């Protein structure tokens, strides 16, 4: 039916940056973190992403600096490879093929050429038991090397990588699993194991959650499920080991980290408080509360000046050693479930969904960057496991983006449900949404769905709730109170035979409101609040409801768990219906197209169709293996012009959807992808010269010069090709130790920059004659000779003007002046206009 | 690092009627002073002269009260039968009364004996008044006539016999001394002119007319009778402007406030209603028994209301001076310049500016919540309630503690004194629909926590007993309300299908009457 299309499902941004601990570069200018199947390099100062190291084909599961070269980084991935990168330039140096999915990596200075990996050797990868394996990295010049020398250090280690740590510069390795702590000494080749009882008298849960080793001392810190931290000493004897306990956390300790000098121990847990314990002085601690999101990992820079905490809300926080937050790197926050739908902010075109608890997040898909969080609940969030707190469950924008309606809810599990309906107005001055109205008891039961009217003039909100009513809310509908005109109040309450409403939708011109009550669709006129007609559905509760747009505005689409029906509103008759289980129906706001995700036989298919005809424009079988409940059409930045029928629907807007595993996917065209790839490649070539202040100065100067002198210059594809590039290029690209001394090079280099424009030069000279330049005298004769030929050529014009008879002293003076370099003046003149 | 977000205090609007300027104005009266008369108070009239004494006609007496006196300063008692309608003249020096035996008496306000007696009516004279020149008296009687009398000579000038039933209402024109309006039980309101000797216009009120009233401009006429109050436009030849049906029993009296000319009507249904200029009810006074008469002093200083059981109820207006003394007594906060101290300093060019982080100010209970001291926070919140008598903050703190899942901890381990404080709070606010849910929750937890030790403390036990009693009463009330709702539902259910059938068969007029009957 549909020809084979080149449209593909592509993962698009917003991946987790908190999966594994981040790594500081040695100079602590950069912080690296695993993000999906790439490694991202962020600047600690500006919090911007410098570049991402792409090459892995599966989730990156660990990164660590190369102990032999601090500008290189190892990364391991679930695709069974370990890659070595130069992270400053973003160049892949080497790939080691392991052959088994790798789950974590650690290295040590003492073990040169060896990396320790956690692999799952078992054939079924789902088994929990992992093995710790030492891998000898083969030394060869090739790009791709297969690492075959694997030697198992120990098997049956915990799947949590923070339960394994190399201790004291690699003398031993400690790993914990459930209730047992094992320490393996490399020199003795011996394992000591210590076990705790599951619970003691007070009911403490003793299971290990994380392990950290002191960098210089023989001490292992372990975190436990009940919030205790134990410091183990003397563990090289089986019997005489001791431990001391630190206790502040009231939930499990997620992570532990010693500072590089070993003076402090950092710990973090679900409370979102970073705790700094002074090593040796028990119970002396400093707290840094309210970091946002449970702390998952802590990393310290090698100089101990910066810490980096990874949080459960997909965030990295950079903290100075005096406990001041100096940077926040925020990724797309993905909880267990998106309660609000995916939405597009009509103003910023940003993707909006619920992010941090009680917040809405605005995320730019184009730049793959978190824009800001909007605090909806405005209450202190208590970081405690199992606490039922307010959560944003519904949000909807009006068509212009000047109003936002949100519903927050609490106590869904228990009987006493609390919820608020809030309306937010866009404030031009602050460029964000400001709370306008809070409605405490909008309905007597949960709000199921809501929508704004789509007309430009008047905004109206319709909410449907489980109490069997739908309500229309208007701004300033209450005529009695004249002073608060801009607040929202209830305009109309409607119900239909006490049935529970399921969904509501406004037509494109807001002249009709459709509210579905279980199996019946009712059509209302929002002008008069008259019920115009009812449409009775084939059996099954209605899930989605949407009106057609533009030329298809006379159609109304509805889905049940078995059928997709299309009603003609002019004849009030069923136009067509198909039996397909649609899990999500999403209309494109810019065209007639409607996308339907159907879930059948354990995979999801996508159909794109126009309501006017039951034939789909585009089908994509097996989009993913999970159900799709959230999808959104995002307007394209610039409309594409595909003529191909099957890809025409992507011209105006792009379809994004969220699977149950919280992967954000999109449909992309191969050609477009190529275009983007090539553009990024070109960017890479341009940047091949290291960006230094010197380069910037030169490049700028060169560009200006070019624009001035040769406006009609039609070089190849590279406009910045330097004129006298040979010298400069040579200068910039020859290794520094090969070059002669800078003092020798200087004048040569400067001469190459000189502009041979005599007119300008003359004026210069006359005005600058008095200038004394003593430095020039010290210059060697050789250089003078080297410059002479050029100088004399240029000097001709000026000599003619000056009186021909000159004393020797004068001539000498003149010569010196001529030699003086005025090229910097040229720069000045150039910049003047 | 985010800062601590303080507890959000929900300000919920109070249920019930909205507060407008009118309600504030009419609510601004002191609680009424009640005086007992010998019989039903039929008429109250304020003297136009300051200090605005008022004449109260009840039984066989006419008493004159001073504006603040509890005892009559003057009384006219020489009536053989019931006296009616003691009315002042425009200069406040003369008073005219009608009586059951048909005589009209004219008194000097300072004297005791009648100056004149006009006889001629054959039945009781219910309404009397002076014409605006002050030289003539007009009277309406149960013998269906209206007569005009000359004061100097005591002679009868004219008799109008156009009414066909008792004349019970009378209003002389203040602009023209020859005009007056009468209302009668023959359902008509008539305007008479002394010069022509006959009625100029007749308006059909539709019910026996109890009271007529002219607006100061005399373009509008108010007539009351039955449950209706009707406004007539006299300039359009007596066209009906509006008909108001806000009372559910006969409207007996009407008067105009002297400020803004608001219309007030009193009725046998024990209410006085105040209307605004578009004739919507803006305020409602409630009285113990049926109202027969009402008068309002100039500048709305005093509202005097007479009732069927002989009680005269007088409300005085509150004055702002009282409020001012209250505010001056309250402690003043620090002055503005304390807050801007050092803030408006402009640094000079060479100055190196060291900015200090702004210290966020937190309420005491928020500080305690920040450090997870929930029990102390609850105590602080209760103190706030004790100080300001406003429950919003306390309830917000209770909700916040509940959200943190530590309400049980906060309520546990309390002594008798602090527990009874909480119980008092619960008792006071458990029926406020805004707060009932958290209050019930708190009550539940307290009973759960302390059920074993309650008998040790009699005061807590007493409080819990009271709580149980009021809750029992409330459930009974709810039960009854549900029953009423059921009755109403059956009524409506029986009405609606008949309406559909009727729409096909009977003309729609019948439906209307059916609905009215319902």
mmCIF file of C-alpha atoms in Angstrom, chain B residues 207-362:
data_model
loop_
_atom_site.group_PDB
_atom_site.id
_atom_site.type_symbol
_atom_site.label_atom_id
_atom_site.label_comp_id
_atom_site.label_asym_id
_atom_site.label_seq_id
_atom_site.Cartn_x
_atom_site.Cartn_y
_atom_site.Cartn_z
ATOM 1 C CA UNK B 207 -53.787 44.286 46.126
ATOM 2 C CA UNK B 208 -55.095 46.242 49.118
ATOM 3 C CA UNK B 209 -52.701 49.154 49.432
ATOM 4 C CA UNK B 210 -50.988 49.406 52.818
ATOM 5 C CA UNK B 211 -48.591 52.248 52.232
ATOM 6 C CA UNK B 212 -47.792 54.903 49.633
ATOM 7 C CA UNK B 213 -44.635 56.933 49.411
ATOM 8 C CA UNK B 214 -43.456 59.738 47.172
ATOM 9 C CA UNK B 215 -39.832 60.160 46.167
ATOM 10 C CA UNK B 216 -38.430 63.616 46.982
ATOM 11 C CA UNK B 217 -38.422 64.482 43.270
ATOM 12 C CA UNK B 218 -42.088 63.393 43.219
ATOM 13 C CA UNK B 219 -41.633 61.775 39.866
ATOM 14 C CA UNK B 220 -41.794 58.310 41.388
ATOM 15 C CA UNK B 221 -44.422 56.841 43.623
ATOM 16 C CA UNK B 222 -44.070 53.703 45.708
ATOM 17 C CA UNK B 223 -47.070 51.686 46.737
ATOM 18 C CA UNK B 224 -47.036 48.544 48.820
ATOM 19 C CA UNK B 225 -49.763 46.014 49.282
ATOM 20 C CA UNK B 226 -49.999 42.291 49.334
ATOM 21 C CA UNK B 227 -46.568 40.843 48.755
ATOM 22 C CA UNK B 228 -45.791 43.428 46.122
ATOM 23 C CA UNK B 229 -43.989 46.712 46.086
ATOM 24 C CA UNK B 230 -44.697 48.734 42.964
ATOM 25 C CA UNK B 231 -42.955 51.786 41.653
ATOM 26 C CA UNK B 232 -44.958 54.138 39.473
ATOM 27 C CA UNK B 233 -43.661 56.827 37.177
ATOM 28 C CA UNK B 234 -45.894 59.843 37.742
ATOM 29 C CA UNK B 235 -44.384 61.877 34.916
ATOM 30 C CA UNK B 236 -45.486 59.221 32.456
ATOM 31 C CA UNK B 237 -49.039 59.413 33.772
ATOM 32 C CA UNK B 238 -48.774 56.699 36.359
ATOM 33 C CA UNK B 239 -47.063 53.985 34.354
ATOM 34 C CA UNK B 240 -45.797 51.039 36.366
ATOM 35 C CA UNK B 241 -41.994 51.057 36.428
ATOM 36 C CA UNK B 242 -41.192 47.932 38.417
ATOM 37 C CA UNK B 243 -42.990 45.466 40.559
ATOM 38 C CA UNK B 244 -40.919 43.893 43.329
ATOM 39 C CA UNK B 245 -41.781 40.655 45.035
ATOM 40 C CA UNK B 246 -39.071 40.163 47.617
ATOM 41 C CA UNK B 247 -41.244 39.605 50.674
ATOM 42 C CA UNK B 248 -43.342 36.568 51.238
ATOM 43 C CA UNK B 249 -45.989 38.260 53.352
ATOM 44 C CA UNK B 250 -47.839 41.553 53.125
ATOM 45 C CA UNK B 251 -45.565 44.544 52.865
ATOM 46 C CA UNK B 252 -46.798 46.952 55.521
ATOM 47 C CA UNK B 253 -44.469 49.899 55.368
ATOM 48 C CA UNK B 254 -41.920 51.600 53.175
ATOM 49 C CA UNK B 255 -39.592 54.514 53.634
ATOM 50 C CA UNK B 256 -36.685 56.178 51.920
ATOM 51 C CA UNK B 257 -33.261 56.589 53.376
ATOM 52 C CA UNK B 258 -32.225 60.211 53.413
ATOM 53 C CA UNK B 259 -28.806 59.406 52.009
ATOM 54 C CA UNK B 260 -29.013 58.318 48.352
ATOM 55 C CA UNK B 261 -32.767 57.714 48.605
ATOM 56 C CA UNK B 262 -32.522 53.964 49.039
ATOM 57 C CA UNK B 263 -35.892 52.316 49.360
ATOM 58 C CA UNK B 264 -36.574 50.261 52.489
ATOM 59 C CA UNK B 265 -39.622 48.071 52.881
ATOM 60 C CA UNK B 266 -40.837 46.229 55.957
ATOM 61 C CA UNK B 267 -43.219 43.339 55.970
ATOM 62 C CA UNK B 268 -45.159 40.949 58.126
ATOM 63 C CA UNK B 269 -42.530 38.325 57.226
ATOM 64 C CA UNK B 270 -40.241 39.990 59.835
ATOM 65 C CA UNK B 271 -37.780 41.420 57.333
ATOM 66 C CA UNK B 272 -36.766 44.867 56.250
ATOM 67 C CA UNK B 273 -35.209 44.904 52.825
ATOM 68 C CA UNK B 274 -33.013 47.618 51.412
ATOM 69 C CA UNK B 275 -32.999 48.138 47.654
ATOM 70 C CA UNK B 276 -30.398 49.877 45.553
ATOM 71 C CA UNK B 277 -31.174 52.287 42.759
ATOM 72 C CA UNK B 278 -31.806 49.442 40.315
ATOM 73 C CA UNK B 279 -34.219 47.870 42.819
ATOM 74 C CA UNK B 280 -32.074 44.886 43.737
ATOM 75 C CA UNK B 281 -32.064 43.880 47.378
ATOM 76 C CA UNK B 282 -28.701 44.834 48.844
ATOM 77 C CA UNK B 283 -29.344 44.283 52.508
ATOM 78 C CA UNK B 284 -31.761 42.589 54.800
ATOM 79 C CA UNK B 285 -32.606 43.318 58.450
ATOM 80 C CA UNK B 286 -34.141 40.517 60.422
ATOM 81 C CA UNK B 287 -36.564 41.123 63.311
ATOM 82 C CA UNK B 288 -38.326 38.936 65.815
ATOM 83 C CA UNK B 289 -41.919 39.547 64.834
ATOM 84 C CA UNK B 290 -43.984 41.011 62.043
ATOM 85 C CA UNK B 291 -43.211 44.594 61.253
ATOM 86 C CA UNK B 292 -45.960 47.140 61.110
ATOM 87 C CA UNK B 293 -44.168 50.446 60.915
ATOM 88 C CA UNK B 294 -40.752 51.839 60.237
ATOM 89 C CA UNK B 295 -39.074 55.210 60.064
ATOM 90 C CA UNK B 296 -35.588 56.411 59.397
ATOM 91 C CA UNK B 297 -34.032 59.545 60.822
ATOM 92 C CA UNK B 298 -32.318 62.172 58.662
ATOM 93 C CA UNK B 299 -28.786 61.106 57.642
ATOM 94 C CA UNK B 300 -29.831 57.507 58.400
ATOM 95 C CA UNK B 301 -28.777 58.018 61.998
ATOM 96 C CA UNK B 302 -31.563 55.954 63.502
ATOM 97 C CA UNK B 303 -33.800 53.207 62.179
ATOM 98 C CA UNK B 304 -36.908 52.762 64.310
ATOM 99 C CA UNK B 305 -39.118 49.754 63.687
ATOM 100 C CA UNK B 306 -42.457 48.963 65.308
ATOM 101 C CA UNK B 307 -43.786 45.457 65.539
ATOM 102 C CA UNK B 308 -47.072 43.671 66.179
ATOM 103 C CA UNK B 309 -46.130 42.568 69.693
ATOM 104 C CA UNK B 310 -45.671 46.156 70.758
ATOM 105 C CA UNK B 311 -41.914 46.207 70.676
ATOM 106 C CA UNK B 312 -40.195 49.270 69.354
ATOM 107 C CA UNK B 313 -36.736 48.457 68.089
ATOM 108 C CA UNK B 314 -34.293 51.301 67.513
ATOM 109 C CA UNK B 315 -30.939 50.943 65.806
ATOM 110 C CA UNK B 316 -28.342 53.675 66.011
ATOM 111 C CA UNK B 317 -25.669 54.194 63.487
ATOM 112 C CA UNK B 318 -22.086 53.410 64.482
ATOM 113 C CA UNK B 319 -19.739 56.295 64.145
ATOM 114 C CA UNK B 320 -16.216 56.240 62.848
ATOM 115 C CA UNK B 321 -14.856 57.926 65.946
ATOM 116 C CA UNK B 322 -15.224 54.664 67.771
ATOM 117 C CA UNK B 323 -13.022 52.906 65.212
ATOM 118 C CA UNK B 324 -10.373 55.610 65.385
ATOM 119 C CA UNK B 325 -9.919 55.184 69.097
ATOM 120 C CA UNK B 326 -9.435 51.476 68.509
ATOM 121 C CA UNK B 327 -6.715 51.950 65.916
ATOM 122 C CA UNK B 328 -4.856 54.480 68.009
ATOM 123 C CA UNK B 329 -4.781 52.017 70.848
ATOM 124 C CA UNK B 330 -3.076 49.393 68.670
ATOM 125 C CA UNK B 331 0.701 49.367 68.801
ATOM 126 C CA UNK B 332 2.335 50.944 65.812
ATOM 127 C CA UNK B 333 5.041 49.040 63.958
ATOM 128 C CA UNK B 334 8.496 50.428 63.238
ATOM 129 C CA UNK B 335 8.478 53.360 60.903
ATOM 130 C CA UNK B 336 9.410 53.313 57.248
ATOM 131 C CA UNK B 337 12.855 54.737 57.779
ATOM 132 C CA UNK B 338 13.856 51.761 59.885
ATOM 133 C CA UNK B 339 13.357 49.506 56.898
ATOM 134 C CA UNK B 340 15.208 51.646 54.365
ATOM 135 C CA UNK B 341 18.135 52.281 56.686
ATOM 136 C CA UNK B 342 21.285 51.953 54.607
ATOM 137 C CA UNK B 343 19.373 50.522 51.664
ATOM 138 C CA UNK B 344 19.271 53.761 49.711
ATOM 139 C CA UNK B 345 23.006 54.370 49.926
ATOM 140 C CA UNK B 346 24.460 54.975 46.464
ATOM 141 C CA UNK B 347 28.054 53.733 46.153
ATOM 142 C CA UNK B 348 30.596 56.161 44.718
ATOM 143 C CA UNK B 349 32.658 55.411 41.673
ATOM 144 C CA UNK B 350 35.748 54.050 43.413
ATOM 145 C CA UNK B 351 33.875 52.125 46.063
ATOM 146 C CA UNK B 352 34.259 48.412 46.062
ATOM 147 C CA UNK B 353 30.861 46.907 46.548
ATOM 148 C CA UNK B 354 30.553 43.817 48.706
ATOM 149 C CA UNK B 355 27.065 42.450 48.381
ATOM 150 C CA UNK B 356 25.696 40.451 51.227
ATOM 151 C CA UNK B 357 23.194 37.734 50.451
ATOM 152 C CA UNK B 358 19.706 38.857 51.363
ATOM 153 C CA UNK B 359 18.599 37.022 54.436
ATOM 154 C CA UNK B 360 15.231 35.510 53.887
ATOM 155 C CA UNK B 361 12.738 36.142 56.586
ATOM 156 C CA UNK B 362 10.734 33.180 57.780
#
